[in-house]
Coordinates of C-alpha atoms in Angstrom, one line a residue:
Chain A
M1 CA -13.7 9.2 -53.2
S2 CA -12.7 5.5 -53.8
E3 CA -14.1 2.9 -51.3
I4 CA -10.4 2.4 -50.1
A5 CA -10.0 6.2 -49.2
D6 CA -13.4 6.1 -47.5
K7 CA -12.0 3.0 -45.4
V8 CA -8.7 4.7 -44.8
K9 CA -10.5 7.7 -43.7
K10 CA -12.7 5.9 -41.0
I11 CA -9.7 4.0 -39.6
V12 CA -7.8 7.2 -39.2
V13 CA -10.7 8.9 -37.4
E14 CA -11.3 5.8 -35.2
H15 CA -7.7 5.4 -34.0
L16 CA -6.6 8.9 -33.7
G17 CA -9.9 10.2 -32.4
V18 CA -10.1 13.3 -34.8
E19 CA -13.0 15.0 -36.5
E20 CA -13.7 13.6 -39.8
S21 CA -13.4 16.8 -41.5
K22 CA -9.7 17.3 -40.5
V23 CA -8.9 13.9 -42.4
T24 CA -8.1 15.6 -45.8
P25 CA -5.9 13.9 -48.2
E26 CA -3.0 16.4 -47.6
A27 CA -3.3 15.9 -43.7
S28 CA -0.2 14.7 -42.1
F29 CA -0.7 12.2 -39.2
I30 CA 1.9 13.5 -37.2
D31 CA 1.8 17.4 -37.8
D32 CA -1.8 17.7 -38.6
L33 CA -3.8 15.0 -36.7
G34 CA -1.8 14.7 -33.5
A35 CA -0.3 11.3 -34.0
D36 CA 2.8 10.1 -32.4
S37 CA 5.3 7.7 -33.6
L38 CA 3.5 4.7 -31.9
D39 CA 0.2 6.2 -33.3
T40 CA 1.5 5.8 -36.8
V41 CA 2.9 2.2 -36.0
E42 CA -0.4 1.3 -35.0
L43 CA -2.3 3.0 -37.8
V44 CA -0.2 1.0 -40.5
M45 CA -1.2 -2.3 -38.6
A46 CA -4.7 -1.3 -38.8
F47 CA -4.4 -0.5 -42.6
E48 CA -2.8 -3.9 -43.0
E49 CA -5.6 -5.8 -41.1
A50 CA -8.3 -3.9 -42.9
F51 CA -7.1 -4.4 -46.6
S52 CA -5.1 -7.5 -46.0
V53 CA -2.0 -6.1 -47.3
E54 CA 1.5 -6.1 -46.0
I55 CA 3.1 -2.8 -45.5
P56 CA 7.0 -3.5 -44.9
E57 CA 8.6 -1.2 -42.6
D58 CA 10.5 1.0 -45.3
A59 CA 7.4 1.6 -46.9
A60 CA 5.5 2.2 -43.6
E61 CA 8.0 5.0 -42.9
K62 CA 7.0 6.9 -46.2
I63 CA 3.3 7.0 -45.5
A64 CA 3.3 10.2 -43.7
T65 CA -0.3 11.5 -45.0
V66 CA -3.6 10.3 -45.6
K67 CA -3.1 10.5 -49.4
D68 CA 0.4 8.4 -48.9
A69 CA -1.8 5.8 -47.3
I70 CA -4.4 5.8 -50.0
D71 CA -2.0 5.6 -52.8
Y72 CA 0.2 2.8 -51.3
I73 CA -2.9 0.6 -50.4
E74 CA -4.6 1.3 -53.9
K75 CA -1.2 0.5 -55.8
Q76 CA -1.1 -2.7 -53.7
K77 CA -4.6 -3.7 -54.3
A78 CA -4.2 -3.0 -58.2
A79 CA -1.0 -5.2 -58.4
Chain B
M1 CA -6.9 13.0 -1.8
G2 CA -8.5 10.8 -4.6
I3 CA -10.1 7.2 -4.3
V4 CA -11.8 4.9 -6.9
S5 CA -13.0 1.6 -5.2
P6 CA -15.5 -0.9 -5.5
L7 CA -17.8 1.6 -3.5
G8 CA -17.3 3.9 -6.5
L9 CA -15.7 7.2 -7.4
G10 CA -14.7 10.1 -5.2
L11 CA -13.3 10.7 -1.7
E12 CA -16.4 11.8 -0.1
H13 CA -18.5 9.0 -1.8
N14 CA -16.4 6.3 -0.8
W15 CA -16.2 7.5 2.7
S16 CA -20.0 8.0 3.3
R17 CA -20.6 4.5 1.8
L18 CA -17.9 3.1 4.1
I19 CA -19.3 4.6 7.1
A20 CA -22.7 3.6 6.4
G21 CA -21.5 -0.1 6.1
E22 CA -22.2 -0.5 2.5
S23 CA -20.3 -3.4 0.7
G24 CA -18.9 -3.0 -2.8
I25 CA -18.5 -6.7 -3.2
G26 CA -20.4 -8.6 -5.8
R27 CA -20.4 -11.5 -8.2
I28 CA -17.7 -10.8 -10.8
A29 CA -19.4 -8.9 -13.8
S30 CA -16.6 -8.1 -16.1
F31 CA -16.2 -11.6 -17.3
D32 CA -18.0 -15.0 -16.5
P33 CA -16.1 -16.5 -13.7
S34 CA -18.2 -19.8 -13.4
D35 CA -14.9 -21.9 -14.5
L36 CA -13.2 -20.3 -11.6
P37 CA -13.1 -21.4 -7.8
A38 CA -13.8 -17.8 -6.8
H39 CA -16.8 -16.0 -8.3
V40 CA -16.9 -12.9 -6.0
A41 CA -14.8 -9.6 -6.1
G42 CA -14.9 -5.8 -5.8
E43 CA -15.3 -4.1 -9.1
V44 CA -15.5 -0.4 -9.8
P45 CA -19.1 0.1 -10.6
A46 CA -19.6 1.5 -14.2
G47 CA -22.0 4.5 -14.0
P48 CA -22.7 8.4 -14.5
T49 CA -19.7 10.2 -12.9
E50 CA -22.2 12.2 -10.8
A51 CA -23.7 9.0 -9.4
G52 CA -20.0 7.9 -8.2
G53 CA -19.8 5.5 -11.1
L54 CA -17.0 5.1 -13.7
T55 CA -17.5 6.8 -17.1
L56 CA -13.9 6.5 -18.3
S57 CA -14.5 8.9 -21.1
D58 CA -14.9 11.7 -18.6
W59 CA -11.4 11.1 -17.7
V60 CA -9.3 9.7 -20.3
P61 CA -9.9 10.7 -24.0
V62 CA -11.2 7.7 -25.9
K63 CA -8.2 7.7 -28.5
D64 CA -5.8 7.2 -25.3
Q65 CA -8.0 4.5 -23.5
K66 CA -6.5 1.6 -25.5
K67 CA -3.0 2.9 -24.7
M68 CA -3.3 2.0 -21.1
D69 CA -4.4 -1.0 -19.1
R70 CA -7.3 -0.7 -16.6
F71 CA -4.9 -0.2 -13.6
I72 CA -3.5 3.1 -15.4
H73 CA -7.2 4.3 -16.1
L74 CA -8.1 3.7 -12.4
G75 CA -4.8 5.4 -11.2
L76 CA -5.4 8.4 -13.6
V77 CA -8.9 9.0 -12.2
A78 CA -7.9 8.8 -8.6
A79 CA -4.9 11.1 -9.4
T80 CA -6.9 13.6 -11.2
E81 CA -9.3 13.9 -8.1
A82 CA -6.3 14.2 -5.8
V83 CA -4.5 16.7 -7.8
E84 CA -7.6 18.9 -8.2
D85 CA -8.4 18.5 -4.5
S86 CA -4.9 19.7 -3.5
G87 CA -5.3 22.9 -5.6
W88 CA -1.7 22.7 -6.5
K89 CA -1.0 24.0 -10.0
P90 CA 2.7 24.8 -10.4
E91 CA 3.2 27.8 -12.7
S92 CA 6.7 28.2 -12.8
E93 CA 9.4 25.7 -14.3
E94 CA 11.0 25.5 -10.7
D95 CA 7.9 24.6 -9.2
R96 CA 7.0 21.7 -11.8
C97 CA 10.5 20.6 -11.1
R98 CA 10.0 20.2 -7.5
T99 CA 6.6 18.2 -7.8
G100 CA 7.1 14.4 -8.2
V101 CA 5.0 11.3 -8.8
M102 CA 5.5 8.1 -7.0
I103 CA 2.4 5.5 -7.9
G104 CA 2.8 1.9 -7.7
S105 CA 1.0 -1.2 -8.6
G106 CA 1.3 -4.8 -7.2
I107 CA 0.9 -6.6 -10.7
G108 CA 0.3 -4.0 -13.4
G109 CA -1.2 -4.6 -16.8
L110 CA -2.2 -8.5 -16.2
Q111 CA -5.1 -8.5 -18.8
T112 CA -3.1 -6.4 -21.2
I113 CA -0.1 -9.0 -20.8
Y114 CA -2.9 -11.9 -21.1
D115 CA -4.2 -10.5 -24.4
A116 CA -0.8 -9.8 -25.9
S117 CA 0.2 -13.4 -25.1
I118 CA -2.8 -14.7 -27.1
T119 CA -1.9 -12.7 -30.1
V120 CA 1.8 -14.0 -30.1
H121 CA 0.6 -17.6 -29.5
E122 CA -1.7 -17.2 -32.5
G123 CA 1.2 -16.6 -34.6
R124 CA 0.2 -12.9 -34.9
A125 CA 3.4 -11.3 -33.2
R126 CA 3.5 -8.7 -36.0
R127 CA 0.1 -7.4 -35.1
L128 CA 1.2 -6.6 -31.5
S129 CA 0.2 -3.2 -30.5
P130 CA 3.0 -0.7 -30.2
F131 CA 1.3 0.3 -27.1
F132 CA 1.4 -3.2 -25.5
I133 CA 4.6 -2.4 -23.3
P134 CA 3.7 1.1 -22.2
S135 CA 0.2 -0.2 -21.2
A136 CA 1.4 -2.8 -18.9
L137 CA 4.4 -1.2 -17.3
I138 CA 3.8 -0.5 -13.5
N139 CA 5.4 2.8 -13.5
L140 CA 3.3 4.2 -16.4
V141 CA 0.7 5.5 -13.9
S142 CA 3.5 7.9 -12.5
G143 CA 4.4 8.6 -16.3
H144 CA 0.9 9.4 -17.4
V145 CA 0.3 11.6 -14.3
S146 CA 3.3 13.5 -14.7
I147 CA 2.8 14.2 -18.6
K148 CA -0.9 15.2 -17.9
Y149 CA 0.1 17.9 -15.3
G150 CA 3.7 18.5 -16.3
F151 CA 5.1 17.3 -13.0
K152 CA 8.9 17.2 -13.6
G153 CA 10.4 16.0 -10.2
P154 CA 11.2 12.7 -9.3
N155 CA 9.2 10.0 -11.2
H156 CA 9.3 7.0 -9.6
S157 CA 7.0 3.8 -8.7
V158 CA 6.7 1.0 -6.1
V159 CA 6.1 -2.8 -6.7
T160 CA 5.9 -4.5 -3.4
A161 CA 2.7 -6.6 -3.9
C162 CA 0.0 -5.8 -1.5
A163 CA 2.4 -3.3 0.7
T164 CA 2.9 -1.0 -2.6
G165 CA 0.5 1.6 -1.6
V166 CA 1.9 2.3 1.9
H167 CA 5.6 2.0 0.6
A168 CA 4.8 4.5 -2.3
I169 CA 3.1 7.2 0.3
G170 CA 6.1 6.4 2.8
D171 CA 8.8 6.5 0.3
A172 CA 7.6 9.5 -1.2
S173 CA 7.2 11.3 2.1
R174 CA 10.9 10.5 2.7
L175 CA 11.9 12.2 -0.6
I176 CA 10.3 15.2 0.4
M177 CA 11.9 14.9 3.9
L178 CA 15.4 14.4 2.0
G179 CA 14.7 17.6 -0.1
D180 CA 14.2 15.7 -3.5
A181 CA 10.8 17.4 -4.0
D182 CA 8.4 19.7 -2.3
V183 CA 5.4 18.1 -3.6
M184 CA 4.7 14.3 -4.4
V185 CA 1.7 12.7 -5.7
A186 CA 1.8 9.1 -4.4
G187 CA -0.2 5.9 -4.0
G188 CA -1.2 2.9 -5.8
A189 CA -3.5 1.4 -8.5
E190 CA -4.6 -2.0 -9.4
A191 CA -6.9 -3.8 -11.6
A192 CA -6.4 -7.4 -11.5
V193 CA -9.7 -8.7 -11.3
C194 CA -9.5 -10.7 -14.6
P195 CA -9.4 -14.3 -15.3
L196 CA -5.7 -14.5 -15.1
G197 CA -5.5 -12.6 -11.9
I198 CA -8.5 -14.7 -10.0
A199 CA -6.9 -18.0 -11.4
G200 CA -3.7 -17.1 -10.0
F201 CA -4.6 -16.2 -6.6
S202 CA -7.1 -19.0 -6.6
S203 CA -4.6 -21.4 -7.4
A204 CA -2.3 -20.1 -4.5
R205 CA -5.5 -20.9 -2.2
A206 CA -5.7 -17.3 -1.3
L207 CA -9.3 -16.2 -2.4
S208 CA -12.5 -17.1 -0.6
T209 CA -14.7 -19.6 -2.4
A210 CA -17.3 -20.3 0.2
F211 CA -19.6 -17.4 -0.4
N212 CA -19.8 -17.4 -4.3
D213 CA -23.8 -17.0 -3.8
T214 CA -23.5 -14.5 -1.1
P215 CA -20.8 -12.2 -2.3
E216 CA -21.5 -9.5 0.4
K217 CA -20.5 -11.9 3.1
A218 CA -17.2 -13.2 1.3
S219 CA -14.8 -10.7 3.1
R220 CA -15.0 -11.3 7.0
P221 CA -11.6 -10.3 8.6
W222 CA -11.3 -12.2 11.9
D223 CA -14.3 -14.1 11.5
R224 CA -14.2 -17.9 12.1
D225 CA -15.9 -18.6 8.9
R226 CA -13.5 -16.5 6.6
D227 CA -11.9 -18.5 4.0
G228 CA -9.6 -16.3 1.8
F229 CA -9.4 -12.7 0.7
V230 CA -11.8 -11.2 -1.8
M231 CA -10.1 -9.4 -4.7
G232 CA -10.9 -5.7 -5.3
E233 CA -9.7 -3.1 -7.9
G234 CA -9.1 0.6 -7.5
A235 CA -6.8 3.3 -6.8
G236 CA -5.9 5.6 -4.0
I237 CA -3.9 8.8 -4.5
V238 CA -2.5 11.4 -2.2
V239 CA -0.8 14.8 -2.7
L240 CA 2.2 15.1 -0.3
E241 CA 3.5 18.4 0.4
E242 CA 6.1 19.8 2.6
Y243 CA 4.5 21.4 5.7
E244 CA 5.7 24.9 5.3
H245 CA 5.3 24.7 1.6
A246 CA 1.6 23.7 2.0
K247 CA 1.0 26.3 4.8
A248 CA 2.4 29.1 2.6
R249 CA 0.0 28.6 0.0
G250 CA -2.8 28.2 2.2
A251 CA -3.6 24.5 1.0
K252 CA -6.1 22.4 2.5
I253 CA -4.3 20.1 4.9
Y254 CA -5.9 16.9 5.8
G255 CA -3.1 15.4 7.9
E256 CA 0.5 14.8 8.5
I257 CA 2.5 11.8 8.0
I258 CA 4.4 11.5 11.2
G259 CA 5.7 7.8 11.1
Y260 CA 6.7 5.0 8.7
G261 CA 8.0 1.8 9.2
M262 CA 9.1 -1.2 7.1
S263 CA 10.5 -4.8 7.6
G264 CA 11.0 -8.1 5.9
D265 CA 10.0 -11.6 6.9
A266 CA 12.9 -13.3 5.6
Y267 CA 10.5 -16.3 6.1
H268 CA 8.2 -17.7 3.4
I269 CA 7.0 -16.3 0.0
T270 CA 3.3 -16.0 0.9
A271 CA 3.0 -17.0 4.5
P272 CA 3.6 -14.4 7.4
A273 CA 6.1 -15.7 10.2
E274 CA 5.1 -16.9 13.4
G275 CA 3.1 -13.9 15.6
H276 CA 3.6 -11.9 12.6
E277 CA 6.9 -10.7 14.0
G278 CA 7.8 -8.7 10.7
A279 CA 4.5 -6.8 11.0
Y280 CA 5.4 -6.2 14.6
R281 CA 8.8 -4.8 13.6
A282 CA 7.3 -2.6 11.0
M283 CA 5.0 -1.3 13.4
Q284 CA 7.3 -0.6 16.0
A285 CA 9.6 1.2 13.4
A286 CA 6.7 3.4 12.5
V287 CA 6.0 4.3 16.0
R288 CA 9.6 5.0 16.8
S289 CA 10.0 7.3 13.7
A290 CA 6.9 9.2 14.7
G291 CA 8.5 9.8 18.2
I292 CA 5.0 8.7 19.9
S293 CA 3.9 6.3 22.6
V294 CA 1.5 3.6 21.3
S295 CA -1.3 4.8 23.7
D296 CA -1.6 8.2 21.6
I297 CA -3.0 5.8 18.5
G298 CA -6.6 5.9 18.4
Y299 CA -7.3 3.7 15.4
V300 CA -5.4 1.1 13.5
N301 CA -6.6 0.1 9.9
A302 CA -5.7 -3.4 9.8
H303 CA -4.2 -5.2 6.7
G304 CA -6.9 -7.8 7.8
T305 CA -7.4 -9.5 4.4
S306 CA -9.7 -12.1 5.7
T307 CA -7.4 -15.0 5.6
M308 CA -5.8 -17.2 8.3
A309 CA -3.2 -14.5 8.8
D310 CA -5.7 -12.0 10.4
D311 CA -5.1 -13.5 13.9
L312 CA -1.3 -13.4 13.5
E313 CA -1.6 -9.8 12.9
L314 CA -3.8 -9.3 15.8
Q315 CA -1.4 -11.0 17.9
A316 CA 1.2 -8.5 16.7
V317 CA -1.0 -5.5 17.2
E318 CA -1.8 -6.7 20.7
R319 CA 1.9 -7.2 21.5
L320 CA 2.6 -3.7 20.3
F321 CA 0.0 -2.0 22.2
G322 CA 0.4 -3.9 25.4
D323 CA -1.6 -2.4 28.2
A324 CA -3.0 0.2 25.7
A325 CA -4.6 -2.4 23.6
S326 CA -7.8 -2.0 25.2
Q327 CA -8.2 1.5 24.2
V328 CA -7.6 1.3 20.5
A329 CA -10.2 0.6 17.7
M330 CA -8.9 -1.6 14.7
S331 CA -10.9 -2.5 11.8
S332 CA -10.3 -3.9 8.4
T333 CA -12.1 -1.8 5.5
K334 CA -11.3 -4.7 3.1
S335 CA -14.5 -6.1 4.5
A336 CA -16.4 -3.6 2.5
I337 CA -14.1 -3.1 -0.6
G338 CA -12.0 -6.3 -0.7
H339 CA -8.2 -6.5 -1.1
L340 CA -7.1 -3.8 -3.8
L341 CA -3.5 -5.4 -3.5
G342 CA -1.0 -2.7 -4.7
A343 CA -3.7 0.1 -4.0
A344 CA -4.9 -1.4 -0.7
G345 CA -2.2 0.4 1.4
A346 CA -3.1 3.8 -0.1
V347 CA -6.9 3.6 0.0
E348 CA -6.4 2.5 3.6
A349 CA -4.1 5.3 4.5
I350 CA -6.7 7.9 3.0
F351 CA -9.5 6.1 5.2
S352 CA -7.4 6.5 8.2
I353 CA -6.9 10.0 7.6
L354 CA -10.6 10.7 7.3
A355 CA -11.4 8.6 10.4
I356 CA -9.1 11.2 12.2
R357 CA -10.9 14.1 10.4
D358 CA -14.4 12.9 11.2
N359 CA -13.5 11.0 14.5
V360 CA -15.0 8.0 13.0
A361 CA -13.7 4.4 13.0
P362 CA -15.1 2.7 9.9
P363 CA -16.5 -0.8 10.5
T364 CA -15.3 -4.5 9.9
L365 CA -18.4 -5.9 8.2
N366 CA -19.4 -9.5 8.7
L367 CA -17.4 -9.9 11.9
D368 CA -20.2 -12.2 13.4
N369 CA -18.0 -14.5 15.4
P370 CA -14.3 -13.7 16.1
S371 CA -12.0 -16.6 15.9
T372 CA -10.0 -15.2 18.4
E373 CA -11.2 -13.1 21.4
S374 CA -9.2 -9.9 21.9
V375 CA -9.5 -6.8 24.2
I376 CA -9.0 -4.7 21.0
D377 CA -12.2 -3.4 19.5
R378 CA -12.4 -4.4 16.1
V379 CA -15.4 -2.3 15.3
A380 CA -17.8 -5.1 14.0
H381 CA -20.6 -4.3 11.7
E382 CA -21.2 -0.4 12.4
A383 CA -18.8 2.4 12.4
Q384 CA -17.9 4.0 15.9
R385 CA -17.6 7.5 16.9
R386 CA -14.5 7.9 19.1
E387 CA -11.6 10.5 19.5
I388 CA -9.0 9.7 16.9
D389 CA -6.1 12.1 16.8
I390 CA -3.5 9.6 15.4
A391 CA -3.9 6.3 13.1
L392 CA -1.8 3.5 12.1
S393 CA -2.2 1.7 8.9
N394 CA -0.8 -1.7 7.9
S395 CA 0.1 -3.4 4.6
F396 CA 1.8 -6.6 4.1
G397 CA 2.9 -8.2 0.9
F398 CA 3.9 -11.5 -0.5
G399 CA 7.5 -11.9 -0.4
G400 CA 7.4 -11.0 3.2
T401 CA 7.3 -7.3 2.9
N402 CA 5.7 -5.2 5.5
A403 CA 4.9 -1.6 5.7
S404 CA 3.1 0.6 8.4
I405 CA 2.4 4.4 8.3
I406 CA 1.2 6.7 11.0
V407 CA -0.9 9.7 10.3
R408 CA -2.0 12.7 12.4
G409 CA -4.7 15.3 12.1
V410 CA -3.5 18.9 11.6

C-alpha cells in the first residue's frame, strides 16, 4: 500500500472511530463506516490539511469510498 | 435524577459529599488562570467512573466527543444517570412520542465559540469544523438526549442565564400538566469555566478574587468577607412524569413538584431590585400555585451566590415567611460547588428533593460571620437533621429573571 493510502486509512480510523480492518478500499464512508454528511465534510477537511491539497466542493462530493479519496489525492500529488 | 458537579459524578456521591461538608472548589486546573483576576472555580474532577470522577469515554463515544462542547458532554452524563435511574424505557412509538426533553444552558458552548473565532481570525474559515454550530447550540443537549433514547415528544430548551435550571424543570412540569407529554427529561448543563467565561464574569466584577490562595474559602454566601461568586460547571437532570403514569408503572418517585413561580425585575441587567422584590414575587407565585402556607416549607435552597445580592434575597425570604421565618432552614449549596449558572437551579432542585427524602438540610460552608443577622437558620458549616416535608428552591438570573420551585416528598 502506498504512503498516501496508509495515511488516508489512519485519518479515517481516527475521525470515524472505526476498526482499521473495516477501512478497505471499497468501504463507503456513509454506507459501511457509519459516517453522516457532516462527518464526510470533516474528513475531506482532514485530508486537505494532512496532504496540503485543496479539494473543491464538487470533487469532495464524489469522494464516497476510501479508494475515491486515495485516488483523488494521488492524482493531485502527481500533478 | 442525575448530577455531575464539582463534587463528582452521581446523585448519591454528590449528596453524601455535600452533607459531609466537603467542597468541590479549587484552583482552576483546566487552563492556567494566572493572567485572570479570579483563579478559583468548581471543575468536574477527572477520574475513574467508579470513584465518582469523569471518564468521558465511558459516556460519549470518542468519535462523537469532538462534535459537542463540554456542556453537552456534562448534560449527557447527568441525563444518562437520570433516565436510567427512572427506569423509563418507552417501548411503543406512542410512549416515545409522549416523552420529551427540556434541558437548558445559561451560556452554551463558550469554549467552542472561542476556538472557532480563532480559526476564522487566522484566515482559516474554510477549516472550521462542520460540527462547530451543533457543538455550541444550547438546545443540543436536548437534541442529543432525544437521539440517544428515541424520545420523540416536545424537544425544547431554556436560556435564562442563572435561572435556566429552575425554568427548565418548572416549564417541563407545566407541559406535562397541559397534556403535551407524559414524561419530560428536564434540567440544565453548563461548562463555562474557560478563559473567556472567567474573564467575562471577572470583567463584570461578579467573581471572587480575594481567596485565590484558599479556594475552598472563596464561596461564602452571606458571610461578611464574601467578594463574588465562584464559577462551577456541571449538570443536573430530572425525569418528570405525570403522577398517575408514574404510579401505574411502579416508578421510583422521589418527590412531587407542587409549585412554580416566575417574575421579572424590570430594573437592571445584572443587579437585583431593592429588597429583591422580584424574587419575593417569584416565591410568592410559587407558594400560591402550590396552595400551601409558607409555614409548610421546611427548607429553602437559596440562590445565595456569595455576592452582595445574598442579603437582598435574605430580606425577600424573611418578608415571605413573616412569623414563620424562625422555623425554616435556608442554605446555599453554592458554598460547596460554586455557581453552576444554567445548571445551578436544576442541581439545587435535586438537592432540595434529597433534603426532603433524608430530612437533612445541607450546610452553607464558610458562613463564619454573617453580614446580616437573621432569625432564619442558614445551616452554617454543618448539615442539620430536621423534619422537611416541603422545600423551596430559588434561582435568579442576569436580565432580572427570577424563578422559584416548590417540591414535596411522596
